Coordinates of C-alpha atoms in Angstrom, one line a residue:
M1 CA 170.5 94.8 131.7
G2 CA 169.2 98.3 132.6
H3 CA 170.0 100.3 135.6
S4 CA 166.4 100.0 137.1
S5 CA 166.5 96.2 136.7
L6 CA 169.8 96.1 138.6
V7 CA 168.4 98.2 141.4
R8 CA 165.4 96.0 141.7
R9 CA 167.6 92.9 141.9
S10 CA 169.8 94.4 144.6
L11 CA 166.8 95.5 146.7
L12 CA 165.0 92.2 146.4
P13 CA 166.9 90.4 149.2
L14 CA 166.3 93.4 151.5
L15 CA 162.6 93.3 150.7
L16 CA 162.3 89.6 151.4
L17 CA 164.2 90.0 154.7
A18 CA 161.9 92.9 155.7
L19 CA 158.8 90.7 154.9
S20 CA 160.3 87.9 156.9
L21 CA 161.0 90.1 160.0
G22 CA 157.5 91.5 159.6
G23 CA 156.2 88.0 159.8
L24 CA 157.4 87.7 163.4
R25 CA 154.4 89.8 164.5
V26 CA 151.5 88.4 162.7
S27 CA 147.9 89.0 163.7
A28 CA 146.6 86.2 165.9
S29 CA 143.6 85.8 163.6
S30 CA 145.9 84.5 160.8
R31 CA 147.3 81.6 162.8
P32 CA 146.2 79.3 165.6
I33 CA 146.1 80.9 169.0
V34 CA 148.6 79.9 171.7
I35 CA 147.3 79.4 175.3
G36 CA 149.8 79.4 178.1
R37 CA 148.6 76.5 180.3
R38 CA 148.5 77.8 183.9
G39 CA 150.7 80.6 182.8
A40 CA 154.0 79.2 181.6
M41 CA 154.2 76.0 183.7
G42 CA 157.2 74.6 181.8
P43 CA 159.9 77.1 182.7
M44 CA 158.1 78.5 185.8
P45 CA 156.0 77.1 188.7
E46 CA 152.4 76.7 187.6
S47 CA 149.6 79.2 188.5
T48 CA 151.8 81.9 189.8
L49 CA 151.8 85.6 189.0
E50 CA 155.4 85.3 187.8
G51 CA 154.4 82.4 185.5
Y52 CA 151.5 84.4 184.0
D53 CA 153.8 87.4 183.5
R54 CA 156.3 85.1 181.7
A55 CA 153.6 83.8 179.4
I56 CA 152.4 87.3 178.6
A57 CA 156.0 88.4 177.9
D58 CA 156.5 85.3 175.7
G59 CA 153.6 86.4 173.5
A60 CA 150.8 84.0 174.5
D61 CA 147.4 85.0 173.2
Y62 CA 145.6 83.6 176.3
V63 CA 146.6 82.4 179.7
E64 CA 144.7 79.7 181.5
C65 CA 143.6 80.0 185.1
N66 CA 141.9 77.2 187.0
V67 CA 139.6 78.4 189.7
I68 CA 138.8 76.7 193.1
C69 CA 137.2 78.0 196.3
T70 CA 138.7 78.4 199.8
A71 CA 137.0 77.8 203.2
D72 CA 136.2 81.6 203.4
L73 CA 134.7 81.5 199.9
E74 CA 137.6 83.2 198.2
L75 CA 138.5 82.3 194.6
I76 CA 142.1 81.3 194.0
C77 CA 143.9 80.4 190.8
W78 CA 144.8 76.8 191.4
N79 CA 144.2 73.5 189.7
D80 CA 144.3 70.8 192.4
L81 CA 141.9 70.5 195.3
D82 CA 144.7 68.7 197.2
L83 CA 147.3 71.3 198.0
S84 CA 149.9 68.7 198.9
L85 CA 150.5 67.7 195.3
V86 CA 152.4 70.8 194.2
T87 CA 152.9 72.9 197.3
N88 CA 155.0 72.7 200.5
V89 CA 152.1 72.2 202.8
V90 CA 153.6 69.1 204.3
H91 CA 156.5 71.2 205.6
H92 CA 154.1 73.3 207.7
P93 CA 153.3 71.2 210.8
E94 CA 151.0 74.0 212.1
L95 CA 148.6 73.1 209.2
S96 CA 148.8 69.3 209.7
Q97 CA 145.4 69.3 211.5
L98 CA 143.7 70.4 208.2
K99 CA 144.4 67.1 206.5
S100 CA 141.0 65.3 205.9
T101 CA 139.1 62.8 203.8
A102 CA 136.5 63.8 201.2
V103 CA 134.4 62.1 198.5
I104 CA 134.9 64.1 195.3
E105 CA 133.0 63.1 192.2
G106 CA 132.4 59.6 193.6
Q107 CA 136.0 59.0 194.7
E108 CA 137.2 59.0 198.3
M109 CA 140.3 61.1 198.6
Q110 CA 142.6 62.0 201.5
G111 CA 144.7 65.2 201.5
F112 CA 145.1 68.8 202.4
F113 CA 142.1 70.2 200.5
A114 CA 141.9 73.9 199.7
F115 CA 138.3 74.1 200.8
N116 CA 139.5 73.5 204.4
F117 CA 142.0 76.3 204.2
T118 CA 141.4 80.0 204.6
L119 CA 143.0 82.4 202.1
Q120 CA 145.4 83.6 204.8
Q121 CA 146.5 80.0 205.4
I122 CA 146.9 79.3 201.7
Q123 CA 149.1 82.4 201.2
I124 CA 151.6 80.9 203.6
L125 CA 152.2 78.0 201.2
R126 CA 154.7 78.1 198.3
V127 CA 154.3 76.5 194.9
E128 CA 156.7 73.7 193.7
Q129 CA 157.5 72.5 190.3
R130 CA 155.1 69.7 189.3
Y131 CA 157.7 67.7 187.4
Q132 CA 161.1 67.2 189.1
W133 CA 163.1 67.4 185.9
R134 CA 162.0 71.0 185.1
D135 CA 163.7 74.2 186.1
K136 CA 163.7 74.6 189.9
T137 CA 165.1 78.1 190.1
L138 CA 161.8 79.3 191.7
H139 CA 160.8 75.9 193.2
G140 CA 159.1 76.5 196.6
R141 CA 159.4 80.3 196.5
L142 CA 156.2 81.7 194.9
P143 CA 152.7 82.0 196.6
I144 CA 149.3 80.9 195.2
P145 CA 147.6 84.0 193.7
T146 CA 143.9 84.9 193.9
L147 CA 141.7 85.1 190.8
A148 CA 141.4 88.8 191.4
A149 CA 145.2 89.2 191.3
V150 CA 145.5 87.3 188.1
L151 CA 142.7 89.3 186.5
A152 CA 144.3 92.5 187.5
L153 CA 147.6 91.4 186.0
V154 CA 146.0 90.7 182.7
L155 CA 144.1 94.0 182.6
S156 CA 147.2 95.9 183.5
A157 CA 149.2 94.2 180.8
N158 CA 146.6 95.2 178.2
Q159 CA 147.0 98.8 179.4
S160 CA 150.8 98.9 179.3
P161 CA 151.9 100.7 176.0
S162 CA 155.4 99.2 176.3
L163 CA 154.2 95.7 176.7
L164 CA 151.6 96.0 174.0
A165 CA 154.3 97.3 171.7
A166 CA 156.5 94.3 172.5
R167 CA 153.6 92.0 171.8
G168 CA 152.9 93.6 168.4
N169 CA 149.8 95.5 169.8
R170 CA 148.1 92.2 170.6
P171 CA 146.2 92.1 173.9
V172 CA 146.2 89.0 176.1
G173 CA 143.1 87.2 177.1
L174 CA 142.1 85.0 180.1
I175 CA 140.7 81.5 179.9
L176 CA 139.0 80.5 183.2
E177 CA 138.2 76.9 184.2
P178 CA 136.0 76.4 187.2
R179 CA 137.2 73.2 188.8
H180 CA 134.6 70.7 190.3
P181 CA 131.7 73.1 190.2
D182 CA 129.2 70.4 191.3
F183 CA 131.3 69.5 194.4
H184 CA 131.8 73.2 195.3
A185 CA 128.1 73.7 195.1
S186 CA 127.5 70.7 197.4
I187 CA 129.8 72.2 200.2
G188 CA 128.2 75.6 200.0
C189 CA 130.6 77.5 197.6
P190 CA 128.7 78.9 194.6
L191 CA 131.8 78.8 192.4
L192 CA 130.1 79.7 189.1
E193 CA 128.0 82.5 190.6
Q194 CA 131.1 84.1 192.3
L195 CA 133.1 83.7 189.1
L196 CA 130.4 85.5 187.0
E197 CA 130.0 88.2 189.6
L198 CA 133.8 89.0 189.6
L199 CA 133.7 89.2 185.8
S200 CA 130.7 91.5 185.9
A201 CA 132.4 93.8 188.5
N202 CA 135.3 94.2 185.9
N203 CA 132.9 94.8 183.0
L204 CA 133.9 91.5 181.5
Q205 CA 130.5 89.7 181.5
P206 CA 128.3 90.5 178.5
P207 CA 124.6 89.5 178.8
P208 CA 123.3 86.3 177.3
R209 CA 122.9 86.2 173.5
P210 CA 119.2 86.6 172.4
S211 CA 119.3 83.5 170.3
N212 CA 120.5 81.3 173.2
P213 CA 118.5 78.0 172.8
F214 CA 118.8 77.3 176.5
T215 CA 116.3 80.1 177.4
A216 CA 113.6 77.5 176.6
L217 CA 114.9 75.5 179.6
N218 CA 114.0 76.3 183.1
P219 CA 117.0 78.1 184.5
S220 CA 117.9 76.9 188.0
S221 CA 119.1 79.2 190.7
S222 CA 121.9 76.8 191.5
L223 CA 123.9 74.3 189.5
S224 CA 122.4 70.9 189.3
S225 CA 124.0 68.3 187.1
S226 CA 121.0 66.0 187.3
S227 CA 118.7 68.6 185.8
L228 CA 121.1 70.0 183.2
S229 CA 123.1 67.0 182.0
L230 CA 123.0 66.3 178.3
A231 CA 121.7 62.8 178.9
D232 CA 118.5 64.1 180.5
S233 CA 118.0 67.2 178.5
L234 CA 119.2 66.3 174.9
A235 CA 115.6 66.1 173.6
S236 CA 114.7 69.5 175.1
L237 CA 117.9 71.0 173.8
K238 CA 117.2 69.9 170.2
A239 CA 113.7 71.3 170.4
A240 CA 115.1 74.6 171.8
A241 CA 117.8 74.6 169.1
T242 CA 115.1 74.3 166.5
A243 CA 113.2 77.3 168.0
G244 CA 116.5 79.2 168.3
A245 CA 117.3 78.6 164.6
T246 CA 114.1 80.3 163.7
A247 CA 115.1 83.3 165.8
G248 CA 118.5 83.6 164.2
G249 CA 120.8 80.7 164.6
A250 CA 121.2 77.5 166.6
T251 CA 124.9 77.0 167.2
A252 CA 126.8 79.1 169.7
A253 CA 129.5 79.8 167.2
A254 CA 127.0 81.3 164.7
T255 CA 126.4 84.4 166.9
A256 CA 129.5 84.5 169.2
G257 CA 131.7 86.8 167.0
A258 CA 133.9 86.8 164.0
T259 CA 134.2 83.5 162.2
A260 CA 136.7 81.9 159.9
G261 CA 135.4 79.1 157.7
G262 CA 132.2 79.2 159.8
R263 CA 134.1 78.7 163.1
I264 CA 134.7 81.4 165.7
V265 CA 138.1 82.9 165.9
L266 CA 139.0 83.5 169.6
D267 CA 140.6 86.9 169.6
P268 CA 141.6 88.6 172.9
A269 CA 140.7 91.9 171.4
V270 CA 137.1 90.7 170.9
H271 CA 136.8 88.0 173.6
P272 CA 139.0 89.0 176.5
V273 CA 137.6 86.2 178.7
V274 CA 136.7 82.6 177.8
I275 CA 135.2 80.0 180.1
E276 CA 136.1 76.3 179.8
A277 CA 134.9 73.3 181.8
R278 CA 134.8 69.6 181.8
S279 CA 131.2 69.6 183.1
A280 CA 128.6 70.1 180.4
A281 CA 126.1 71.2 183.1
A282 CA 128.4 74.0 184.2
L283 CA 128.8 75.3 180.7
I284 CA 125.0 75.1 180.1
Y285 CA 124.5 77.0 183.4
C286 CA 126.9 79.7 182.2
S287 CA 125.3 80.0 178.8
Q288 CA 122.0 80.9 180.5
R289 CA 123.7 83.9 182.2
T290 CA 126.4 85.2 179.9
S291 CA 127.5 85.3 176.2
I292 CA 131.1 84.7 177.1
P293 CA 132.5 82.1 174.7
L294 CA 132.4 78.6 176.2
V295 CA 134.8 75.7 175.6
Q296 CA 134.0 72.1 176.3
I297 CA 136.9 70.1 177.6
L298 CA 137.1 66.5 176.3
E299 CA 139.0 63.7 178.1
E300 CA 139.5 60.0 177.4
G301 CA 136.1 58.3 177.4
W302 CA 134.1 61.4 176.6
D303 CA 132.0 59.5 174.2
E304 CA 131.3 56.6 176.6
P305 CA 128.4 57.4 178.9
S306 CA 129.0 56.6 182.5
D307 CA 128.4 57.9 186.0
T308 CA 131.8 59.6 186.0
N309 CA 131.5 61.1 182.6
P310 CA 131.1 64.9 183.1
I311 CA 129.4 65.3 179.7
M312 CA 126.9 62.4 179.5
Q313 CA 126.0 59.9 182.1
A314 CA 123.6 57.7 180.1
P315 CA 123.0 57.2 176.4
P316 CA 120.3 59.6 175.2
S317 CA 117.1 58.1 173.9
S318 CA 116.7 60.9 171.4
C319 CA 119.9 59.9 169.5
P320 CA 118.9 58.2 166.2
P321 CA 120.0 54.7 165.8
T322 CA 121.8 55.5 162.6
T323 CA 123.8 58.3 164.2
S324 CA 126.9 57.7 166.2
L325 CA 127.0 58.7 169.9
R326 CA 130.0 61.0 169.2
T327 CA 127.9 62.9 166.6
C328 CA 125.0 63.3 169.0
I329 CA 127.2 64.6 171.8
L330 CA 128.9 67.1 169.5
D331 CA 125.6 68.2 168.2
A332 CA 124.5 69.1 171.7
V333 CA 127.9 70.7 172.6
A334 CA 127.6 73.0 169.6
L335 CA 124.4 74.5 171.1
Y336 CA 126.3 76.1 174.0
A337 CA 130.0 76.0 173.2
V338 CA 132.1 77.6 170.4
A339 CA 135.0 75.2 170.7
I340 CA 136.2 71.9 172.2
A341 CA 139.4 71.3 174.0
P342 CA 140.3 67.6 173.5
E343 CA 143.3 65.9 175.0
K344 CA 145.7 65.8 172.0
R345 CA 145.7 62.0 171.7
L346 CA 142.0 62.1 171.0
V347 CA 142.9 63.9 167.8
L348 CA 146.1 62.1 166.9
P349 CA 146.5 58.8 168.9
V350 CA 149.9 57.5 170.0
E351 CA 150.7 53.8 170.4
A352 CA 151.1 53.1 174.1
W353 CA 154.1 50.8 173.9
H354 CA 156.3 52.2 171.1
K355 CA 154.9 55.8 171.3
K356 CA 154.4 55.9 167.6
L357 CA 151.7 58.0 165.9
L358 CA 148.6 56.2 164.8
N359 CA 146.0 57.3 162.2
Q360 CA 144.1 60.5 162.9
T361 CA 140.7 60.2 164.4
D362 CA 137.5 61.8 162.9
L363 CA 137.2 64.3 165.8
M364 CA 138.5 67.2 163.7
A365 CA 136.1 66.5 160.9
L366 CA 133.1 66.1 163.2
A367 CA 133.9 69.3 165.0
H368 CA 134.5 71.3 161.9
H369 CA 131.4 70.1 160.2
P370 CA 129.2 73.1 159.0
S371 CA 126.4 72.0 161.2
R372 CA 128.6 72.4 164.3
Q373 CA 131.3 74.9 163.5
L374 CA 133.3 74.0 166.6
A375 CA 136.9 75.2 166.9
V376 CA 139.4 72.6 168.2
L377 CA 142.0 73.6 170.9
P378 CA 143.9 70.4 171.9
W379 CA 146.1 70.1 175.1
T380 CA 148.8 69.8 176.3
F381 CA 152.0 70.5 174.4
A382 CA 155.3 70.4 176.1
N383 CA 159.1 70.3 175.3
D384 CA 159.7 67.4 177.7
W385 CA 160.8 64.3 175.7
I386 CA 158.8 62.1 177.9
F387 CA 155.6 63.7 176.6
L388 CA 156.6 63.5 172.9
S389 CA 155.9 60.7 170.5
L390 CA 159.0 59.0 168.9
S391 CA 157.5 59.9 165.6
Y392 CA 158.4 63.5 166.3
E393 CA 162.1 62.5 166.8
L394 CA 161.9 64.1 170.3
D395 CA 161.6 67.5 168.7
P396 CA 158.6 69.6 170.0
L397 CA 158.7 71.7 166.8
N398 CA 157.8 68.7 164.8
E399 CA 154.8 68.1 167.0
Y400 CA 153.6 71.7 166.5
A401 CA 154.1 71.2 162.7
M402 CA 152.0 68.1 162.7
F403 CA 149.1 69.6 164.6
V404 CA 149.2 73.0 162.9
D405 CA 150.0 72.2 159.3
T406 CA 148.8 68.7 158.9
V407 CA 145.9 68.3 161.3
G408 CA 144.9 72.0 161.1
V409 CA 143.9 72.9 164.8
D410 CA 142.5 76.3 165.6
G411 CA 144.7 76.7 168.8
L412 CA 146.6 74.8 171.4
F413 CA 147.4 74.7 175.1
S414 CA 151.2 74.7 175.8
D415 CA 153.4 74.5 178.9
F416 CA 156.0 76.3 176.9
P417 CA 154.2 79.1 174.9
A418 CA 157.5 80.5 173.8
T419 CA 158.3 77.3 171.9
A420 CA 154.9 77.2 170.2
L421 CA 155.3 80.8 169.1
K422 CA 158.8 80.1 167.9
Y423 CA 157.4 77.5 165.5
L424 CA 154.5 79.7 164.4
H425 CA 156.8 82.7 163.8
S426 CA 159.2 80.6 161.7
R427 CA 156.3 79.2 159.8
D428 CA 155.0 82.7 159.1
C429 CA 158.5 83.9 158.0
L430 CA 158.7 81.0 155.5
A431 CA 155.2 82.0 154.2
F432 CA 156.5 85.5 153.4
A433 CA 160.0 84.7 152.2
P434 CA 160.9 81.0 152.1
G435 CA 164.5 80.3 152.9
V436 CA 165.6 83.8 153.7
L437 CA 166.2 83.2 157.3
G438 CA 167.5 79.7 156.8
V439 CA 164.8 78.3 159.2
F440 CA 163.0 75.2 158.1
V441 CA 160.8 73.1 160.3
A442 CA 159.2 70.3 158.4
P443 CA 156.5 68.0 159.8
P444 CA 157.6 64.5 160.5
R445 CA 157.5 62.1 157.5
K446 CA 157.4 58.4 157.1
R447 CA 160.8 56.9 156.8
G448 CA 161.7 55.0 153.6
L449 CA 164.3 52.7 152.3
A450 CA 166.6 55.5 151.4
D451 CA 166.6 56.8 155.1
L452 CA 167.3 53.2 156.3
L453 CA 170.3 52.8 153.9
L454 CA 171.6 56.2 154.9
L455 CA 171.3 55.4 158.6
T456 CA 173.1 52.0 158.0
A457 CA 175.9 53.8 156.2
I458 CA 176.3 56.3 159.0
I459 CA 176.5 53.5 161.6
I460 CA 179.1 51.6 159.5
I461 CA 181.2 54.7 159.0
A462 CA 181.1 55.5 162.7
I463 CA 181.6 52.0 164.1
L464 CA 183.9 50.3 161.6
P465 CA 187.1 52.3 162.4
M466 CA 186.6 51.8 166.1
A467 CA 186.1 48.0 165.6
L468 CA 189.2 47.7 163.4
G469 CA 191.2 49.8 165.9
T470 CA 190.1 47.6 168.8
L471 CA 190.9 44.4 166.8
Y472 CA 194.4 45.7 166.0
A473 CA 195.0 46.6 169.6
I474 CA 194.0 43.1 170.7
L475 CA 196.2 41.4 168.2
K476 CA 199.2 43.7 169.0
W477 CA 198.7 43.0 172.7
R478 CA 198.6 39.2 172.1
Q479 CA 201.8 39.5 169.9
T480 CA 203.5 41.4 172.7
E481 CA 202.5 39.0 175.4
Q482 CA 203.7 36.0 173.3
H483 CA 207.0 37.8 172.6
L484 CA 207.5 38.4 176.3
H485 CA 206.7 34.8 177.0
W486 CA 209.3 33.6 174.6
Q487 CA 211.9 35.9 176.1
E488 CA 211.1 34.5 179.6
F489 CA 211.2 31.0 178.3
A490 CA 214.7 31.5 176.8
T491 CA 216.0 33.3 179.9
F492 CA 214.9 30.8 182.5
H493 CA 215.8 27.6 180.5
S494 CA 219.5 26.5 180.3
H495 CA 220.9 25.3 177.0
G496 CA 222.5 22.2 178.4
P497 CA 226.0 20.8 177.7
T498 CA 227.7 21.7 174.5
T499 CA 230.4 18.9 174.1
A500 CA 230.0 15.2 173.4
S501 CA 231.7 14.2 176.6
E502 CA 229.3 16.3 178.6
R503 CA 226.3 14.6 176.9
Q504 CA 226.8 11.3 178.6
P505 CA 223.6 10.1 180.3
L506 CA 223.4 10.6 184.0
T507 CA 223.2 7.6 186.2
G508 CA 222.9 6.8 189.8
S509 CA 222.9 9.5 192.4
A510 CA 223.8 12.1 189.7
A511 CA 220.5 11.4 188.0
D512 CA 218.6 11.8 191.2
A513 CA 220.3 15.1 191.9
T514 CA 219.2 16.7 188.7
L515 CA 218.4 20.4 189.5
D516 CA 214.9 21.6 188.9
P517 CA 215.1 24.1 186.0
F518 CA 212.7 26.6 187.7
S519 CA 213.8 26.5 191.4
G520 CA 217.5 25.8 191.0
D521 CA 217.3 23.3 193.8
A522 CA 217.9 19.5 193.8
A523 CA 214.7 17.6 192.9
G524 CA 213.7 14.0 192.9
A525 CA 214.0 11.3 195.5
G526 CA 217.6 12.1 196.4
G527 CA 217.4 15.9 196.2
G528 CA 214.9 16.5 198.9
G529 CA 213.8 19.8 197.3
D530 CA 210.3 21.4 197.4
T531 CA 208.1 19.7 194.8
S532 CA 204.9 21.7 195.5
P533 CA 203.3 23.4 192.5
S534 CA 204.0 26.8 193.9
A535 CA 207.7 25.9 194.2
L536 CA 207.9 24.2 190.8
F537 CA 206.4 27.1 188.9
S538 CA 207.8 30.0 190.8
P539 CA 210.0 32.3 188.5
R540 CA 213.2 31.8 190.4
P541 CA 216.6 32.3 188.8
L542 CA 218.6 29.2 187.7
A543 CA 221.7 28.0 189.4
P544 CA 224.8 29.7 188.0
H545 CA 226.3 26.5 186.5
H546 CA 223.0 26.0 184.5
R547 CA 223.3 29.3 182.7
P548 CA 225.3 29.2 179.5
S549 CA 228.3 31.5 179.3
S550 CA 227.2 32.4 175.8
P551 CA 224.2 31.6 173.6
P552 CA 224.5 28.9 171.0
P553 CA 225.3 30.2 167.5
F554 CA 222.0 28.9 166.1
P555 CA 218.7 27.6 167.4
P556 CA 218.3 23.8 167.6
A557 CA 216.9 22.4 164.4
L558 CA 214.2 19.9 164.0
G559 CA 215.5 16.4 164.4
G560 CA 218.7 17.7 166.2
V561 CA 222.1 18.6 164.8
D562 CA 225.0 16.5 163.8
D563 CA 227.1 17.2 166.9
G564 CA 226.6 14.0 168.7
P565 CA 224.3 11.2 169.4
A566 CA 220.8 12.0 170.3
S567 CA 218.0 9.9 171.6
S568 CA 215.7 8.4 169.1
S569 CA 212.7 9.7 171.0
A570 CA 214.0 13.3 170.8
V571 CA 214.6 13.0 167.1
A572 CA 211.2 11.5 166.4
G573 CA 209.6 14.3 168.4
G574 CA 211.2 16.9 166.4
G575 CA 213.5 18.2 169.1
R576 CA 216.7 17.4 171.0
S577 CA 217.5 16.4 174.5
R578 CA 220.0 18.6 176.4
G579 CA 220.9 17.9 180.0
G580 CA 218.0 15.5 180.4
R581 CA 215.4 18.0 179.1
R582 CA 213.7 17.9 175.7
I583 CA 213.7 21.3 173.9
R584 CA 211.5 21.9 170.8
A585 CA 213.0 24.1 168.1
M586 CA 209.7 25.8 167.4
D587 CA 209.7 27.3 170.9
F588 CA 212.5 29.6 169.9
G589 CA 212.8 32.2 167.3
E590 CA 216.0 33.6 165.9
E591 CA 215.5 36.8 167.9
D592 CA 215.3 34.9 171.1
W593 CA 218.8 33.7 170.7

């Protein structure tokens, strides 16, 4: 072996280690993006500046901010219209008069609604942890931020050299979700208009793309679900899409930016702001005014038209009979959105009772179809065991492995972005140098007979010694109890007369005056002693003349001994009679004498 070969072999481990450490800061374009849901709402209270700062420090590619409106038309970063769900508003009696009843999206609700509070009143409140089992260090101590404050935080983070260096020179983006835009428009709050104006003021709102197929529709000055819903406008959208294809592309993903496999890659450096919504009408409205990437949120029942479905209220007449409704809806979604954000169980269902994984649905295949090119960003991932399927063995890293490596998602929303990035970093390290860091996270696999036998052997090895030890203790205890019983029996029973003259049967008053062996008192008709059960069986000492001066030299044998006459009944019974009492030889052992 030459000197150069020896040097190469000695440097190979160092080279692999360097590649592994370099994999800790991989470009976001080479892996699924991680979105901090409402900041980092796992370890921190949701939708707070501190929570967003934590998500940015953990390395999240995007942070999510839900937007609602106050009574004085200020935009705040908050999810629930009812402030009593995750704030301490009930502990402020001066605000109790603001409790009211409202009909929101067809449902009558009662609570402390944000649209009845001014921004000054809302800033009095403090945010609580949504789930009681999570970290409560900052529970009830942080205020609700405005959208402008969150936007300023993100922009300042992207301008901080030290923070960018810690993040591997990766900027952070912002995903905005306008909540209940139809309802806000009905109470006089133009939520979408104000949102777009704020983005435009910060130079974050690019103009609409020229090939937008919705330019063929009549843009309304205000949001109207009835005029912009997919159910009423699907035929017009398809016609507009055909016209848009002639002009240079029908799908939103085709002209929204860099693509990977035909799908858009959401990169904060290219797309600093993304808008998501449950309402298809809200996204169509935004697509007519901006080219910001749009994401359609999918919930349970998204493919079942109904009055409460925010995507489609009635089956479209233009959907061919041979085409499934899911396909028709996704065809329309692809005209204005670059991605869908389904609830994760719409991609990989979980059995309700046993929480076991079921077969994967066709949603991923439909979204990734070349005619749609929709990225898939499922939600929500968390570390809490209550949100994990038993198939993941209560390990959140196994869930990330399943969705990233097996399902192949393009990104994900997580309450714990640090955990998601932990898996992605370990995965990238293994891709560079497998086994160098000793980190291996495998996706869950189906258990076989070998695993069952191994589990059985482990259980037997763990339980058998304890069971044998317990059985031995029980037997030893029973033996000790029996031994003590024999000693007590031998102590409290006299051995009777030992000479032939003393073995004469008692007659007359002497027989009536026989002493009770337990109480030591005269019993019988002539004795007048206490014959109650408590007296008969009380462990009292015997009379002195009933205790032998010395124990007999040997225990009584079966059938008696040849030292005098014995009653035939005693001999037949396998014992002998002493002092009018029958004693069995088997009641005594040699040690008792």
